[in-house]
C-alpha positions as a LaTeX table, in Angstrom:
\begin{tabular}{lrrr}
\hline
Residue & $x$ (\AA) & $y$ (\AA) & $z$ (\AA) \\
\hline
Unk1 & 91.82 & $-13.18$ & 137.37 \\
Unk2 & 90.06 & $-13.63$ & 140.47 \\
Unk3 & 91.42 & $-11.60$ & 143.09 \\
Unk4 & 90.54 & $-12.79$ & 146.91 \\
Unk5 & 92.22 & $-12.21$ & 150.51 \\
Unk6 & 93.04 & $-14.55$ & 153.25 \\
Unk7 & 94.89 & $-15.54$ & 156.17 \\
Unk8 & 97.94 & $-17.46$ & 155.34 \\
Unk9 & 97.54 & $-21.04$ & 156.13 \\
Unk10 & 100.17 & $-23.41$ & 158.02 \\
Unk11 & 101.72 & $-24.40$ & 154.90 \\
Unk12 & 102.04 & $-21.43$ & 153.37 \\
Unk13 & 104.92 & $-20.66$ & 155.32 \\
Unk14 & 107.58 & $-21.25$ & 152.79 \\
Unk15 & 105.18 & $-19.17$ & 150.54 \\
Unk16 & 105.50 & $-16.52$ & 152.14 \\
Unk17 & 109.15 & $-15.96$ & 152.94 \\
Unk18 & 109.39 & $-15.81$ & 148.91 \\
Unk19 & 107.44 & $-13.42$ & 148.63 \\
Unk20 & 108.92 & $-11.51$ & 151.99 \\
Unk21 & 112.25 & $-11.73$ & 150.30 \\
Unk22 & 111.24 & $-10.76$ & 146.92 \\
Unk23 & 110.03 & $-7.63$ & 148.87 \\
Unk24 & 113.68 & $-6.58$ & 150.19 \\
Unk25 & 115.38 & $-7.26$ & 147.85 \\
Unk26 & 113.29 & $-5.31$ & 144.87 \\
Unk27 & 112.43 & $-2.17$ & 147.33 \\
Unk28 & 115.26 & $-2.42$ & 150.08 \\
Unk29 & 114.52 & 1.56 & 150.78 \\
Unk30 & 110.92 & 0.56 & 151.57 \\
Unk31 & 111.72 & $-1.70$ & 154.80 \\
Unk32 & 113.93 & $-2.22$ & 157.75 \\
Unk33 & 114.96 & $-5.69$ & 156.99 \\
Unk34 & 117.80 & $-6.41$ & 154.55 \\
Unk35 & 117.66 & $-8.84$ & 152.31 \\
Unk36 & 121.26 & $-10.21$ & 152.27 \\
Unk37 & 120.76 & $-10.33$ & 156.24 \\
Unk38 & 117.33 & $-11.99$ & 155.61 \\
Unk39 & 118.67 & $-14.51$ & 153.20 \\
Unk40 & 120.81 & $-15.84$ & 156.45 \\
Unk41 & 118.20 & $-16.55$ & 158.74 \\
Unk42 & 117.20 & $-19.93$ & 158.73 \\
Unk43 & 113.07 & $-19.01$ & 159.93 \\
Unk44 & 111.37 & $-15.53$ & 160.04 \\
Unk45 & 109.38 & $-15.50$ & 163.23 \\
Unk46 & 106.35 & $-14.63$ & 160.96 \\
Unk47 & 107.03 & $-18.61$ & 159.29 \\
Unk48 & 106.56 & $-19.97$ & 162.83 \\
Unk49 & 103.47 & $-18.08$ & 163.61 \\
Unk50 & 101.96 & $-18.64$ & 160.25 \\
Unk51 & 102.68 & $-22.71$ & 161.23 \\
Unk52 & 101.35 & $-22.04$ & 164.59 \\
Unk53 & 98.10 & $-19.45$ & 163.46 \\
Unk54 & 99.08 & $-17.41$ & 166.11 \\
Unk55 & 96.05 & $-15.81$ & 167.19 \\
Unk56 & 97.88 & $-12.18$ & 168.35 \\
Unk57 & 100.35 & $-12.29$ & 164.66 \\
Unk58 & 98.88 & $-13.25$ & 161.35 \\
Unk59 & 100.48 & $-12.73$ & 157.63 \\
Unk60 & 97.27 & $-11.65$ & 155.14 \\
Unk61 & 97.61 & $-12.79$ & 151.82 \\
Unk62 & 96.40 & $-11.90$ & 148.53 \\
Unk63 & 95.91 & $-14.03$ & 145.93 \\
Unk64 & 95.45 & $-14.08$ & 142.01 \\
Unk65 & 93.42 & $-16.87$ & 141.45 \\
Unk66 & 95.38 & $-19.34$ & 143.64 \\
Unk67 & 98.98 & $-17.99$ & 143.32 \\
Unk68 & 100.25 & $-15.62$ & 146.81 \\
Unk69 & 100.58 & $-11.63$ & 145.11 \\
Unk70 & 101.04 & $-9.76$ & 148.17 \\
Unk71 & 101.49 & $-9.97$ & 151.82 \\
Unk72 & 100.61 & $-8.15$ & 154.90 \\
Unk73 & 101.34 & $-8.70$ & 158.64 \\
Unk74 & 99.99 & $-7.79$ & 161.95 \\
Unk75 & 101.03 & $-7.74$ & 165.06 \\
Unk76 & 99.05 & $-7.38$ & 168.13 \\
Unk77 & 100.91 & $-5.47$ & 171.35 \\
Unk78 & 99.84 & $-4.63$ & 174.94 \\
Unk79 & 96.89 & $-1.90$ & 175.31 \\
Unk80 & 94.64 & $-2.55$ & 172.68 \\
Unk81 & 97.21 & $-1.79$ & 169.69 \\
Unk82 & 99.18 & $-3.74$ & 166.96 \\
Unk83 & 101.27 & $-2.97$ & 163.83 \\
Unk84 & 101.24 & $-3.24$ & 160.23 \\
Unk85 & 104.58 & $-4.34$ & 158.65 \\
Unk86 & 105.51 & $-5.73$ & 155.77 \\
Unk87 & 103.17 & $-4.94$ & 153.23 \\
Unk88 & 104.30 & $-5.77$ & 149.47 \\
Unk89 & 102.34 & $-6.68$ & 146.49 \\
Unk90 & 104.35 & $-8.09$ & 143.43 \\
Unk91 & 105.23 & $-5.45$ & 140.91 \\
Unk92 & 103.08 & $-6.63$ & 138.43 \\
Unk93 & 100.51 & $-5.76$ & 140.55 \\
Unk94 & 100.47 & $-2.64$ & 141.65 \\
Unk95 & 98.49 & 0.00 & 140.91 \\
Unk96 & 95.45 & $-2.53$ & 140.57 \\
Unk97 & 93.67 & $-1.51$ & 144.27 \\
Unk98 & 95.02 & $-4.86$ & 145.41 \\
Unk99 & 97.16 & $-3.20$ & 148.23 \\
Unk100 & 94.27 & $-1.46$ & 149.41 \\
Unk101 & 91.89 & $-4.78$ & 149.60 \\
Unk102 & 94.95 & $-6.22$ & 151.56 \\
Unk103 & 95.02 & $-3.45$ & 154.15 \\
Unk104 & 91.44 & $-3.15$ & 154.42 \\
Unk105 & 91.26 & $-7.43$ & 154.89 \\
Unk106 & 94.19 & $-6.69$ & 157.55 \\
Unk107 & 92.70 & $-4.04$ & 159.44 \\
Unk108 & 89.30 & $-6.09$ & 159.09 \\
Unk109 & 90.34 & $-9.07$ & 160.55 \\
Unk110 & 92.53 & $-7.31$ & 163.16 \\
Unk111 & 89.18 & $-5.91$ & 164.43 \\
Unk112 & 87.69 & $-9.19$ & 164.36 \\
Unk113 & 90.16 & $-10.31$ & 166.66 \\
Unk114 & 90.79 & $-7.07$ & 169.09 \\
Unk115 & 87.08 & $-4.81$ & 169.11 \\
Unk116 & 88.41 & $-1.82$ & 168.81 \\
Unk117 & 92.06 & $-1.80$ & 168.52 \\
Unk118 & 94.20 & 0.77 & 167.24 \\
Unk119 & 96.74 & $-0.43$ & 164.57 \\
Unk120 & 100.06 & 1.84 & 163.46 \\
Unk121 & 102.15 & 1.43 & 160.20 \\
Unk122 & 105.61 & 2.89 & 159.43 \\
Unk123 & 105.93 & 4.33 & 155.79 \\
Unk124 & 109.59 & 5.96 & 154.94 \\
Unk125 & 109.62 & 9.23 & 153.70 \\
Unk126 & 110.48 & 7.79 & 150.00 \\
Unk127 & 107.24 & 5.77 & 149.52 \\
Unk128 & 104.98 & 8.26 & 148.72 \\
Unk129 & 102.54 & 5.83 & 146.97 \\
Unk130 & 101.79 & 3.76 & 150.65 \\
Unk131 & 101.75 & 6.72 & 152.46 \\
Unk132 & 99.27 & 7.98 & 149.86 \\
Unk133 & 97.24 & 4.56 & 149.97 \\
Unk134 & 97.15 & 4.54 & 153.74 \\
Unk135 & 96.11 & 8.08 & 153.92 \\
Unk136 & 93.26 & 7.01 & 151.63 \\
Unk137 & 92.14 & 4.27 & 153.88 \\
Unk138 & 92.15 & 6.83 & 156.95 \\
Unk139 & 95.55 & 6.27 & 158.82 \\
Unk140 & 96.49 & 9.77 & 160.07 \\
Unk141 & 99.77 & 10.52 & 161.13 \\
Unk142 & 100.82 & 10.38 & 164.37 \\
Unk143 & 102.47 & 13.71 & 165.70 \\
Unk144 & 104.17 & 12.73 & 169.01 \\
Unk145 & 108.06 & 13.07 & 167.21 \\
Unk146 & 109.23 & 10.68 & 169.85 \\
Unk147 & 107.31 & 7.92 & 169.10 \\
Unk148 & 108.27 & 8.28 & 165.35 \\
Unk149 & 112.10 & 8.53 & 166.33 \\
Unk150 & 111.50 & 5.19 & 167.86 \\
Unk151 & 110.41 & 3.50 & 165.21 \\
Unk152 & 112.66 & 4.04 & 162.77 \\
Unk153 & 110.36 & 5.08 & 160.63 \\
Unk154 & 110.10 & 8.71 & 158.94 \\
Unk155 & 106.56 & 8.60 & 159.02 \\
Unk156 & 104.03 & 6.83 & 161.61 \\
Unk157 & 100.35 & 6.66 & 160.97 \\
Unk158 & 97.69 & 5.39 & 163.25 \\
Unk159 & 93.87 & 4.49 & 162.49 \\
Unk160 & 90.81 & 3.25 & 164.87 \\
Unk161 & 89.49 & 0.46 & 164.01 \\
Unk162 & 86.05 & 1.16 & 165.77 \\
Unk163 & 85.98 & 4.74 & 164.26 \\
Unk164 & 87.17 & 3.26 & 160.53 \\
Unk165 & 83.92 & 0.66 & 160.74 \\
Unk166 & 81.92 & 3.05 & 162.08 \\
Unk167 & 82.25 & 5.17 & 158.89 \\
Unk168 & 82.46 & 2.19 & 156.84 \\
Unk169 & 78.88 & 1.83 & 157.41 \\
Unk170 & 77.57 & 5.40 & 156.61 \\
Unk171 & 79.67 & 5.10 & 152.94 \\
\hline
\end{tabular}
């Protein structure tokens, strides 16, 4: 089995939708969206972004051979910041460092597109595996509680891509 990571292509927006709905159905406590409500949405914003290949919004896919097994979305904000959303790896592929590779691929792509960007992400307190993964990669907790309350997530973390890329070169 060959695992690789790349930006989802316009014709793969339907595959993105399928795996996104699966993530909401199987792990409802890990995401801010609701499965039943999401079923009613004709087309997700990110599906359109994938189809148009938007520069400031992209979805990275993890593939086992040619099968999509994981997704992770990135959305750029103003002020050279961006957010990671919708991180998910199918259950049968979890625990194999695929999530680590997927997050790293998103960080690398964001850094390539927006040199030195700061990336934020949120994680629920119940999702210890994700929290530990993000910390292992180099994300640190936001200490400003006002920012945490605003996102609706229990814990918000951030990473400066310039610092991250520099530390990768020294390891």
